[in-house]
Tab-separated table of C-alpha atoms in Angstrom:
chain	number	residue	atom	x	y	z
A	17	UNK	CA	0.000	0.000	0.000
A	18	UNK	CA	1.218	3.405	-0.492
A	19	UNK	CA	-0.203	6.934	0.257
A	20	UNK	CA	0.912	9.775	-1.744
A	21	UNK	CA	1.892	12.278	0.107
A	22	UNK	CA	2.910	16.432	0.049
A	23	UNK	CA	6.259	16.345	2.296
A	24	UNK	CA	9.730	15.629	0.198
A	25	UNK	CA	10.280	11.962	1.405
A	26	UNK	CA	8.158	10.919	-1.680
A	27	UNK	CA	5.366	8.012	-1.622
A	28	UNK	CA	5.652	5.456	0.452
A	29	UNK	CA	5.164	1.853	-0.420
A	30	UNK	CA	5.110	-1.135	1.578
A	31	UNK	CA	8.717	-2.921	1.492
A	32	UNK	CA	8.669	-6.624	3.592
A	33	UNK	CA	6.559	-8.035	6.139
A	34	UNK	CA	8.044	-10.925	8.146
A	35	UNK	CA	5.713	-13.276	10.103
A	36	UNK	CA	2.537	-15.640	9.154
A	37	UNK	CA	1.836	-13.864	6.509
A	38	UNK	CA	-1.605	-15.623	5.895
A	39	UNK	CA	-4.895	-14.479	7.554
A	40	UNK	CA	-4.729	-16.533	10.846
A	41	UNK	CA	-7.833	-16.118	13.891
A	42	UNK	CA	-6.139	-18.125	16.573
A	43	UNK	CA	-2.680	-15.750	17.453
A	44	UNK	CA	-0.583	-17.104	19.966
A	45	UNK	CA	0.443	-14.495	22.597
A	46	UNK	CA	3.966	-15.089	23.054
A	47	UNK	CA	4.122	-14.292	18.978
A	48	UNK	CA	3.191	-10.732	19.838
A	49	UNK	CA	5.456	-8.039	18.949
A	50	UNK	CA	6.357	-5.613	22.043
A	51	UNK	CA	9.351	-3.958	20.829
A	52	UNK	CA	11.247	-2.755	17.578
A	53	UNK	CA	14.845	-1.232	17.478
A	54	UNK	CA	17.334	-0.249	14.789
A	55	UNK	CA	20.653	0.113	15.979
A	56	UNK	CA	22.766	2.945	15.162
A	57	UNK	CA	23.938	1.924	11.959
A	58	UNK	CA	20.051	0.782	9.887
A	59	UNK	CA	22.068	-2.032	9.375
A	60	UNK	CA	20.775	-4.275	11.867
A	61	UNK	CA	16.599	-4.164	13.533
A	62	UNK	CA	16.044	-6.234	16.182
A	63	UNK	CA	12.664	-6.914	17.874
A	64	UNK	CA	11.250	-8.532	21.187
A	65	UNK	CA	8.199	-10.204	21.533
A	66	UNK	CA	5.722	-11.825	24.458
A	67	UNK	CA	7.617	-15.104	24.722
A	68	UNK	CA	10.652	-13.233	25.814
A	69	UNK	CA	12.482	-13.918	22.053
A	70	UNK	CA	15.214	-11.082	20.580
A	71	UNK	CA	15.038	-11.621	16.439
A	72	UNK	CA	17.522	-9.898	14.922
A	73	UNK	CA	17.265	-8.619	11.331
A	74	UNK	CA	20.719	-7.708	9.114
A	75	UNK	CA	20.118	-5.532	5.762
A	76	UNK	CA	20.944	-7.741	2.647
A	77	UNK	CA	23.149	-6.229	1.081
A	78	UNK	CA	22.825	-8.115	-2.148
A	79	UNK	CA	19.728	-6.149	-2.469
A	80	UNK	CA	19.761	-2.388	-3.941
A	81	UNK	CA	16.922	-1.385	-2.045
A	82	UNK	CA	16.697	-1.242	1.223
A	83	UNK	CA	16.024	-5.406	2.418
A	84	UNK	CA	16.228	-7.225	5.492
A	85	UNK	CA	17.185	-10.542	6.430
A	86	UNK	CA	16.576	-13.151	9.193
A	87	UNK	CA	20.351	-12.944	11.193
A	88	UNK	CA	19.147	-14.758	14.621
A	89	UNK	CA	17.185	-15.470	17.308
A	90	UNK	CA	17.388	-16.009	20.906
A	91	UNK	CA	15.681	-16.164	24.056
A	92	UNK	CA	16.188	-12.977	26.093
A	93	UNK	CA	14.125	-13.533	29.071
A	94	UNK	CA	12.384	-16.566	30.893
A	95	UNK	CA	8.952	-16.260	33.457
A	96	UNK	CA	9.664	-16.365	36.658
A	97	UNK	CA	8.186	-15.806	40.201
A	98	UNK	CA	8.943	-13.954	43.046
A	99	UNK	CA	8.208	-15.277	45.945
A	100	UNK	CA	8.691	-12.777	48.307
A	101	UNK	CA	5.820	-10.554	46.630
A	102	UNK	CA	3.573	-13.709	45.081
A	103	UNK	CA	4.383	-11.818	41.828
A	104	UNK	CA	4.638	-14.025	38.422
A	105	UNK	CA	7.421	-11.840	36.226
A	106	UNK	CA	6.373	-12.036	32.517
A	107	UNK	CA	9.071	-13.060	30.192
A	108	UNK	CA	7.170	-10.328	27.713
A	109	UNK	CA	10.541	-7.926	26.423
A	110	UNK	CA	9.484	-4.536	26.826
A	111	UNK	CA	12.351	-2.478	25.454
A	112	UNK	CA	15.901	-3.067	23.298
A	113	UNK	CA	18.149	-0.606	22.787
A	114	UNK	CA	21.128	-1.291	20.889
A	115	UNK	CA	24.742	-0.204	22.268
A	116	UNK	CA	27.126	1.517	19.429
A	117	UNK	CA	29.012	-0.964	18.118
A	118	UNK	CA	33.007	-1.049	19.261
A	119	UNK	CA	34.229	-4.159	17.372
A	120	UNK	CA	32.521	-7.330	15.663
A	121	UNK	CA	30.172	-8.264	18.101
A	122	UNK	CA	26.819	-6.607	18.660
A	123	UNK	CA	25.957	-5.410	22.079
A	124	UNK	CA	22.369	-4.696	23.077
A	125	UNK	CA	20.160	-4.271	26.045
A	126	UNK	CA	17.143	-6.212	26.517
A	127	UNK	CA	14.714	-5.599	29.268
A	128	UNK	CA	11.159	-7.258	30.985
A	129	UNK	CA	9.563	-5.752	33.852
A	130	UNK	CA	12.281	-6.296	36.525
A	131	UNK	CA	15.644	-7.426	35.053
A	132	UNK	CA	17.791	-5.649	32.684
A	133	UNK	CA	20.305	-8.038	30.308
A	134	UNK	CA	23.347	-6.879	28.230
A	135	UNK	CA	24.088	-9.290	25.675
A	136	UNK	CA	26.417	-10.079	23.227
A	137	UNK	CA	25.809	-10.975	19.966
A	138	UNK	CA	28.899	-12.347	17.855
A	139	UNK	CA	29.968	-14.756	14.560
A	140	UNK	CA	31.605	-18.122	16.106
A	141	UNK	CA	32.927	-19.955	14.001
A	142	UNK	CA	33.033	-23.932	14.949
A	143	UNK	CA	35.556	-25.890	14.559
A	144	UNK	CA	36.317	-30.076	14.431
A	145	UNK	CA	39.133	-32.232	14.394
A	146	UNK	CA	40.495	-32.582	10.905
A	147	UNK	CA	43.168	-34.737	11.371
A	148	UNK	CA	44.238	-37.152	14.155
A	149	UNK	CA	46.470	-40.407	14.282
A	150	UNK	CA	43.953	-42.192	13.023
A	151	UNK	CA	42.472	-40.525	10.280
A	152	UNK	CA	43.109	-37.860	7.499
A	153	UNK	CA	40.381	-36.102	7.043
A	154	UNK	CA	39.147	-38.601	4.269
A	155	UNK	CA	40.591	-41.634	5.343
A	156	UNK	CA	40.887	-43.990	7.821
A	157	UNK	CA	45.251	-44.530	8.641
A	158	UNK	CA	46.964	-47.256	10.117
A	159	UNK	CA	47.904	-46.757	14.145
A	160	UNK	CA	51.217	-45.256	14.348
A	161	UNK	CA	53.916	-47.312	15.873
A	162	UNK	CA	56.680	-45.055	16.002
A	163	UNK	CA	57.124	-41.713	17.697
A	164	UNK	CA	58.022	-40.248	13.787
A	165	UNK	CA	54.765	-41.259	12.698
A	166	UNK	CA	52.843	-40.076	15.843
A	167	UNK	CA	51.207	-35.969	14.503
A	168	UNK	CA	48.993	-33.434	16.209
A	169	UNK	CA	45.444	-33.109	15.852
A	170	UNK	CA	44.953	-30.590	13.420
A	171	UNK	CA	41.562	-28.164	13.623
A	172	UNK	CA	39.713	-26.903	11.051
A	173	UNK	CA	37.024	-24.258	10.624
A	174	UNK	CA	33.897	-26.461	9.840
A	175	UNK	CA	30.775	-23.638	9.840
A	176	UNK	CA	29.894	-20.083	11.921
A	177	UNK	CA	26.789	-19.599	14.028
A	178	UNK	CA	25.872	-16.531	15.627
A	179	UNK	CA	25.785	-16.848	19.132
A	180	UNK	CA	23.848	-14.758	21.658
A	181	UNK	CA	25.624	-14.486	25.594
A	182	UNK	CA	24.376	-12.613	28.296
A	183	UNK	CA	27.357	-10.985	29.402
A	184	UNK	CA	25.574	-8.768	32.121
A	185	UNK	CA	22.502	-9.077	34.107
A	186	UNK	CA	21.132	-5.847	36.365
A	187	UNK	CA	18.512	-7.391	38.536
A	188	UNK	CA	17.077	-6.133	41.927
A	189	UNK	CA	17.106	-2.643	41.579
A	190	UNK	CA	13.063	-2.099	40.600
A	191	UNK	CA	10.602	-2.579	42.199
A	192	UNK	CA	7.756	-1.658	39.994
A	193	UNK	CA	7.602	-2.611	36.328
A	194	UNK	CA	10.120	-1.058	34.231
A	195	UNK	CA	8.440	1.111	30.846
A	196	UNK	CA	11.424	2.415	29.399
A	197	UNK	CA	15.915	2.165	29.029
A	198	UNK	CA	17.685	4.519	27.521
A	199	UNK	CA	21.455	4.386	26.496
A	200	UNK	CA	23.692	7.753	27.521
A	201	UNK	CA	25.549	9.680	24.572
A	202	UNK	CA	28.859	8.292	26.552
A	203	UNK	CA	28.476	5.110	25.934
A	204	UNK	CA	29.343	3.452	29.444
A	205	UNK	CA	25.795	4.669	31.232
A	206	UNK	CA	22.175	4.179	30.575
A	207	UNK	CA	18.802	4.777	32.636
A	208	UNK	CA	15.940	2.430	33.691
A	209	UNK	CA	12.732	3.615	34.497
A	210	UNK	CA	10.014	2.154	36.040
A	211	UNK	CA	6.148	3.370	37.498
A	212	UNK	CA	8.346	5.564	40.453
A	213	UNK	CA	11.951	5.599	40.250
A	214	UNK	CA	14.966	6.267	37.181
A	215	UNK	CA	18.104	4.357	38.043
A	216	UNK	CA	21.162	5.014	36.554
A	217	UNK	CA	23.546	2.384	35.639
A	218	UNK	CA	27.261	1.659	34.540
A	219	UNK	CA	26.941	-0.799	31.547
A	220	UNK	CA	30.204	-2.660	33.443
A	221	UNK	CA	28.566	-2.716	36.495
A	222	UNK	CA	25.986	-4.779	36.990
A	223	UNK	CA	25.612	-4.881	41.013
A	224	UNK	CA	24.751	-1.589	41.922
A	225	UNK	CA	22.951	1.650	40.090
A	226	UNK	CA	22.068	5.231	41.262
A	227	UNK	CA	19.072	6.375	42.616
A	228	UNK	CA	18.475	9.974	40.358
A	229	UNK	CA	14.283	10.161	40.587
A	230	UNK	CA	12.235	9.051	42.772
A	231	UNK	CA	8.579	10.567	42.826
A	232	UNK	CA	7.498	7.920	45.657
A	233	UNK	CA	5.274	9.413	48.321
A	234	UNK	CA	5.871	8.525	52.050
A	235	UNK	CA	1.628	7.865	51.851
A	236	UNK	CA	1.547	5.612	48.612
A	237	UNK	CA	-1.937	6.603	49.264
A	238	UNK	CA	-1.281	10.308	48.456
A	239	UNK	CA	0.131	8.948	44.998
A	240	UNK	CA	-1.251	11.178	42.215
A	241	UNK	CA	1.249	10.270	39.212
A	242	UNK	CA	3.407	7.425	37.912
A	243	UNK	CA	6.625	7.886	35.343
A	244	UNK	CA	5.514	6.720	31.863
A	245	UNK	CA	8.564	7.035	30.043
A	246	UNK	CA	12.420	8.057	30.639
A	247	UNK	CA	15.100	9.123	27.645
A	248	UNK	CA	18.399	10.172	27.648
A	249	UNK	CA	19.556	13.471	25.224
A	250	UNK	CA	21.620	12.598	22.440
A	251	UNK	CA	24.174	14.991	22.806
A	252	UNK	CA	24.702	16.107	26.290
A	253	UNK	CA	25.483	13.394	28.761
A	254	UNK	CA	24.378	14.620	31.708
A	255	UNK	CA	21.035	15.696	30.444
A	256	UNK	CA	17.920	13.370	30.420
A	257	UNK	CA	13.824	13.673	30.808
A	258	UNK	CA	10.932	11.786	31.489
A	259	UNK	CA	7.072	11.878	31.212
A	260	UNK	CA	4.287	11.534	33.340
A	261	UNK	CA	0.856	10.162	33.694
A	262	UNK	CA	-0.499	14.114	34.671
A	263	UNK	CA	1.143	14.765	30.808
A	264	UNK	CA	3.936	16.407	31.900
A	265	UNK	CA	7.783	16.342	30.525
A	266	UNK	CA	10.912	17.034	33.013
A	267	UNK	CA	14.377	17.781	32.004
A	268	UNK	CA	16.585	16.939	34.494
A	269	UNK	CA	20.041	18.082	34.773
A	270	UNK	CA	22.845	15.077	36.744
A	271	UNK	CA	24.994	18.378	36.957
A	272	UNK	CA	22.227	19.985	39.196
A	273	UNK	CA	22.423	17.344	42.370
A	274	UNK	CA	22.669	13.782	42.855
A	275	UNK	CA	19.055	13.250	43.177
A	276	UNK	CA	17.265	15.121	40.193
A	277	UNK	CA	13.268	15.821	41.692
A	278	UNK	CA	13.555	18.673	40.968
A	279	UNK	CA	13.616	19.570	37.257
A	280	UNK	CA	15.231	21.940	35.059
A	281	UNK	CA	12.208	22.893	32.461
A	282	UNK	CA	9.119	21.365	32.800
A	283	UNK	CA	6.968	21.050	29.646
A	284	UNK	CA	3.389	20.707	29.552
A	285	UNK	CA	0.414	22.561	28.428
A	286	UNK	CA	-2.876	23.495	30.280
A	287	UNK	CA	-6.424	21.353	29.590
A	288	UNK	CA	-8.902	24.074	28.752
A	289	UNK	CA	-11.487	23.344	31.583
A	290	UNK	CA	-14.368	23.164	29.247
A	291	UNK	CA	-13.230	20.082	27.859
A	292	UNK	CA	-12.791	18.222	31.144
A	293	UNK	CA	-14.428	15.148	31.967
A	294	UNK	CA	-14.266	11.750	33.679
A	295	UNK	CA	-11.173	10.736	31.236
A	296	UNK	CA	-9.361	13.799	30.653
A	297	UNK	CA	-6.239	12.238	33.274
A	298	UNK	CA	-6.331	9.171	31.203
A	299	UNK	CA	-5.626	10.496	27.773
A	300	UNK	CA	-3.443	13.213	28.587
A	301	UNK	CA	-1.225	10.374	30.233
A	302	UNK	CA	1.529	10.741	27.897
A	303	UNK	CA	2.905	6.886	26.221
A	304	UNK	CA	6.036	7.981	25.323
A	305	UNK	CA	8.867	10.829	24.750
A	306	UNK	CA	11.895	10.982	22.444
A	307	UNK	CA	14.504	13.606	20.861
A	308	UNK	CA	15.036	14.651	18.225
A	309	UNK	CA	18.588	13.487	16.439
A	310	UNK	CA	19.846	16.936	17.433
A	311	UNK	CA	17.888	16.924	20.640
A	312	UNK	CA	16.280	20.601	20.033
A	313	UNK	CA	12.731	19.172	19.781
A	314	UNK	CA	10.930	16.302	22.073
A	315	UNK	CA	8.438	14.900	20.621
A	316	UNK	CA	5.340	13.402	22.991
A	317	UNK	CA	2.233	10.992	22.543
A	318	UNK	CA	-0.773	10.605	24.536
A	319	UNK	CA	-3.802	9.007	23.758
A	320	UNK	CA	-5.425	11.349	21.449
A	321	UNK	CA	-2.520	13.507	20.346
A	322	UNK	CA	1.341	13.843	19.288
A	323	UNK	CA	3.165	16.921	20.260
A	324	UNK	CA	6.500	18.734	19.504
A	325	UNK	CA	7.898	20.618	22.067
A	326	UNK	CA	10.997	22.984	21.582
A	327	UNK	CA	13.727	22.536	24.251
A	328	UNK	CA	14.225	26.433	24.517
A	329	UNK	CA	10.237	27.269	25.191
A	330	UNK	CA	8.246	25.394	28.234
A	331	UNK	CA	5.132	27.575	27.595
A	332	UNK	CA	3.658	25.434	24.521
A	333	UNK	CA	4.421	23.131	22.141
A	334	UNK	CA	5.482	24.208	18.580
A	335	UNK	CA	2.964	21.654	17.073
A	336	UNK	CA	-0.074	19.742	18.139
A	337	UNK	CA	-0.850	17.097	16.071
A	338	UNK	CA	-4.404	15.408	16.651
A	339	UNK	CA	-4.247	11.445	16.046
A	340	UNK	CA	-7.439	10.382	17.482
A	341	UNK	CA	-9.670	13.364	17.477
A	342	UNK	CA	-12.623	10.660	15.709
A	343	UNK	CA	-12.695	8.704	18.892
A	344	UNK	CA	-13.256	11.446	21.063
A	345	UNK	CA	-16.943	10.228	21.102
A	346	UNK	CA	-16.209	6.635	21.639
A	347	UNK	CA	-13.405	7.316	25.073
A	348	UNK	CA	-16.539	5.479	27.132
A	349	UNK	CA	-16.539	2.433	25.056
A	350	UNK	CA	-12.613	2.706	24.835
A	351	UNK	CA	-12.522	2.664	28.852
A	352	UNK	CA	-15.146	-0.453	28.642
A	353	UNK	CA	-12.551	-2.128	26.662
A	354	UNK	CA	-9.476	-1.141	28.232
A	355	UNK	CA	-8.550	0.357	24.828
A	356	UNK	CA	-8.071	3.822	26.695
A	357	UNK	CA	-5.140	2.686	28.561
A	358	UNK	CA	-3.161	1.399	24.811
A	359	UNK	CA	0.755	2.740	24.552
A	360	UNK	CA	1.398	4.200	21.595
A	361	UNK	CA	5.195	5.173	20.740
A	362	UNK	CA	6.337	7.761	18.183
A	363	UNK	CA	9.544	8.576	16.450
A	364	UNK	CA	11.204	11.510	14.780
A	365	UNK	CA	13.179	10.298	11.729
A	366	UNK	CA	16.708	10.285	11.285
A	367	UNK	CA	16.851	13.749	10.001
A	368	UNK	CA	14.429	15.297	12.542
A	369	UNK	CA	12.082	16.502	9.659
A	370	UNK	CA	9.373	13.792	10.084
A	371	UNK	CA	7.350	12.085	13.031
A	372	UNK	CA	5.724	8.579	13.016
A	373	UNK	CA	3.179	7.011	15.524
A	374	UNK	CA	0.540	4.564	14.870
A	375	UNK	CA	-3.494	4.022	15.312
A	376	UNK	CA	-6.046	1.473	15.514
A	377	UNK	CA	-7.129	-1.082	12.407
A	378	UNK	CA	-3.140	-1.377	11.672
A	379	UNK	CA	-3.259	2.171	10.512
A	380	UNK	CA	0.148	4.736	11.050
A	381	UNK	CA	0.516	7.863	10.442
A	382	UNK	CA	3.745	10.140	9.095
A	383	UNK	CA	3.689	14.007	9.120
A	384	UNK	CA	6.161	16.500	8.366
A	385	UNK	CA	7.326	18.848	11.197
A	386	UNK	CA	7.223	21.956	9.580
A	387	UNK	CA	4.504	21.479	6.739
A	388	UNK	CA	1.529	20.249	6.332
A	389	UNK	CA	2.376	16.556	4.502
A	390	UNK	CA	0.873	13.867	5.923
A	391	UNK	CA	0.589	9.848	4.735
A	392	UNK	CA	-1.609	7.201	6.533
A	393	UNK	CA	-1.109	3.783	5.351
A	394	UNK	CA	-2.188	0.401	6.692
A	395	UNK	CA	-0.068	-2.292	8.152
A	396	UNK	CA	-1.856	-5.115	6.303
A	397	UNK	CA	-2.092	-8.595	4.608
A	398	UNK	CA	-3.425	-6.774	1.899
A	399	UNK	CA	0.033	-4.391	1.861
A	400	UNK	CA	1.430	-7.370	-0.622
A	401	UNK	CA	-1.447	-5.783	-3.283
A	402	UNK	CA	0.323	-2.173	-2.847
A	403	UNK	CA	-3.440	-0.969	-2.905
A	404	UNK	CA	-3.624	2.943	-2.408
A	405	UNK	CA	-5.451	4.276	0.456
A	406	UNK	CA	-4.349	8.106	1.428
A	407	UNK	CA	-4.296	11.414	0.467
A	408	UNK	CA	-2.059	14.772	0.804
A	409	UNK	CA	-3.961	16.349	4.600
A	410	UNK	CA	-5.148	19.463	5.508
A	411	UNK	CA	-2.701	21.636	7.995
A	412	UNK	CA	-2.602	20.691	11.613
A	413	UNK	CA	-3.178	17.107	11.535
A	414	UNK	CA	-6.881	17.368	9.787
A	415	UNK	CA	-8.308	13.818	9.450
A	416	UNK	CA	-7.588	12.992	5.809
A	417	UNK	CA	-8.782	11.105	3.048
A	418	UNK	CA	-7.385	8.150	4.159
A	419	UNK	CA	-9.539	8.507	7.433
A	420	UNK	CA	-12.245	10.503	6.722
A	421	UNK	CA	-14.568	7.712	5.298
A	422	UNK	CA	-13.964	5.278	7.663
A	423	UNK	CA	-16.879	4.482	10.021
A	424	UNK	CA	-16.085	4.037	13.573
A	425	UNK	CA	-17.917	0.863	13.730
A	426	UNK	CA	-16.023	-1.131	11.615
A	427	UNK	CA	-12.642	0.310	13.319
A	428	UNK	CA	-10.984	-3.015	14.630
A	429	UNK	CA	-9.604	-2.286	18.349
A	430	UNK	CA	-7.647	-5.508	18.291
A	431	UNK	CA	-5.439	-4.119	15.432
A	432	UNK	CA	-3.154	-1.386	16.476
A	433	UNK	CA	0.410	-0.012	15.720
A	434	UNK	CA	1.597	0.350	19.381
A	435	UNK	CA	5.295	-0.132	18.260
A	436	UNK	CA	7.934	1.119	15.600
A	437	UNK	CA	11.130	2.368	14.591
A	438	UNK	CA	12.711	4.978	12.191
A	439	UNK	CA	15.718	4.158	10.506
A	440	UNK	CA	18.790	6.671	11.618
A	441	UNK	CA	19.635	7.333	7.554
A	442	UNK	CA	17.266	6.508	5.463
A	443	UNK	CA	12.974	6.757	4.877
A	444	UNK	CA	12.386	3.369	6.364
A	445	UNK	CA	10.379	2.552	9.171
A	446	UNK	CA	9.656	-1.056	10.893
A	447	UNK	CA	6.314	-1.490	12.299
A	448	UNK	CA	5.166	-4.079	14.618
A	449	UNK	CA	1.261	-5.009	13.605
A	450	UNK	CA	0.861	-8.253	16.272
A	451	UNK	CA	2.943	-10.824	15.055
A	452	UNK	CA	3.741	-9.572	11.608
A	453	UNK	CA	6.826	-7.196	11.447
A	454	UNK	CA	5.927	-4.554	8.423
A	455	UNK	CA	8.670	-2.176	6.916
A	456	UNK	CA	7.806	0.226	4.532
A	457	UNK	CA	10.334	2.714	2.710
A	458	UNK	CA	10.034	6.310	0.793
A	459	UNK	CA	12.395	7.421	-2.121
């Protein structure tokens, strides 16, 4: 499918889709997609699913366009239970973040909702015994009765696997569910956030972190707002933010104290009170945060919107962008359905001058930042047809053609675009659509 669109990345049309590609009812959950992640490169995308599986993905390069391939697969994470709090642990990854690449092997994090794993991903080549005292490789040799004739086993390469080791595991240091990890600009740190705290963590030390939020309330009765989402800048080390339920964004400054509660800039924007009602916390809980390349603009989803905020100007954002302004009639059904409470990520692209997030019935959305381009296309079987379904939109996030005569009935919940990634040098994007891994490319 493809959706023609006004911004200068050109149409985009669907590129691969990895998965059962057939029409299949009866999905297993642990085949659910919960993460995507290129690395720093576009070279390599890995993604995490429900069963606690990393597949990684390498670009074929015998391909001109831009074409992924199957590398390998292994399993990340394992259930378990802890016993102390009668709590089962879901294997279920929730992020991967992949560390910039020092030599031959891949490094990456993987995380579930307690316990953080480094691992190391590597060619090994495998080796067997060629030749011995008793054989030569073809044939079989008489036993050797004299020292002279006595040799060395001699090894030879015989194939190369790629192998997956965990070569660090940080464990114990959360006690609520971890949303979000985020590597530092200096390559040796990274943050972990969960519902209360941000931890910050030496990648070579896997016994101890730092302490650098914690919103806890003596009275956890008194609680009136969990962390959603934590992210380090890009550029400056010692800068990093995170989100709240209340739809608020804090930049925090390490250089400021130890212990960063108190924030630098805070950015978030007033609900006009005529527009209040029973669900106006929920959908102004904001699902995720990220920088920009540059990290001049954040960008920031909650339910019904995606905004770009300037890091220079706390009073409003630059842009509102309005995803899910149609279902602003349905948020009672939505709440029935636990729909309300749905993640949705976003990304800037590698050039800061587009955003991506999806929407519901496998539809996603990509605007430009400064114009009004838009394209909505649809994650879909169907995608293998390269039907057309979008239009050029209307400034400020209008609902285009490509929405506009859909009716809300026949929207299918169940379907949704909760997860992608943008790649850092090119117009492709990887989108996870349940158990099917989509990428779709511009010119």
């Amino acid at each position: 499918m493809e959706s023609e669109s006004s911004s200068t990345s050109g149409p985009w049309r669907f590129a691969q889709c990895f998965g059962d590609k057939g029409e299949v009812d009866d999905i297993t959950e642990a085949d659910i997609i919960s993460t995507v992640e290129f690395d720093h490169t576009g070279d390599y995308l890995a993604t995490g699913d429900k069963g606690g599986r990393v597949v990684l993905f390498e670009r074929n390069e015998s391909k001109k366009a831009c074409e992924y391939k199957f590398y390998t697969e292994f399993q990340s994470h394992e259930p378990e239970f802890d016993y102390l709090k009668s709590l089962e642990i879901e294997e279920k990854i929730n992020k991967i973040k992949w560390c910039k690449r020092q030599n031959a092997a891949h490094f990456l994090l993987s995380t579930n909702d307690k316990t953080i794993k480094l691992w190391k991903v590597f060619e090994k080549s495998i080796k067997v015994v060629a030749q011995n005292n008793h054989h030569d490789g073809q044939n079989p040799l008489p036993t050797p009765v004299s020292r002279a004739a006595l040799r060395l086993p001699l090894m030879a390469p015989q194939d190369s696997i790629v192998a997956a080791v965990p070569r660090k595991i940080y464990q114990n240091a959360h006690a609520y569910h971890i949303n979000s990890i985020s590597i530092n600009s200096d390559g040796e740190t990274y943050i972990s956030a969960d519902d209360l705290r941000v931890n910050l963590w030496n990648l070579s030390i896997s016994d101890r972190s730092f302490n650098i939020v914690d919103i806890k309330p003596v009275n956890m009765e008194e609680l009136t707002e969990v962390i959603t989402a934590a992210e380090f800048h890009p550029v400056h080390c010692n800068m990093f933010m995170y989100s709240s339920s209340k739809g608020t964004i804090k930049l925090a400054d390490m250089r400021d104290q130890a212990l960063c509660d108190k924030h630098a800039k805070q950015f978030e924007e007033e609900e006009d009170p005529t527009n209040r009602s029973f669900f106006s916390e929920i959908i102004s809980s904001i699902s995720d945060v990220r920088f920009s390349r540059d990290g001049r603009y954040i960008l920031a989803r909650d339910y019904l919107s995606l905004k770009i905020w300037d890091v220079n100007m706390e009073s409003k954002p630059l842009r509102t962008i309005n995803i899910h302004d149609h279902l602003r009639g349905k948020l009672c059904d939505l709440y029935e359905n636990d729909c309300i409470f749905d993640k949705f990520e976003c990304n800037f692209s590698g050039d800061g001058k587009h955003v991506l997030t999806g929407s519901y019935h496998n539809y996603f959305r990509i605007y430009d930042v400064n114009g009004p381009g838009e394209a909505v296309l649809q994650a879909d079987k169907l995608a293998f047809k390269a039907k057309k379904i979008g239009g050029a939109a209307g400034k400020g996030g209008a609902k285009n053609n490509g929405m506009k005569g859909m009716n809300l009935e026949t929207i299918d919940f169940n379907k949704k675009i909760l997860h992608g990634s943008w790649h850092p040098r090119e117009n492709t994007i990887a989108l996870a659509a349940t158990n099917n891994l989509f990428l779709y490319s511009a010119a």
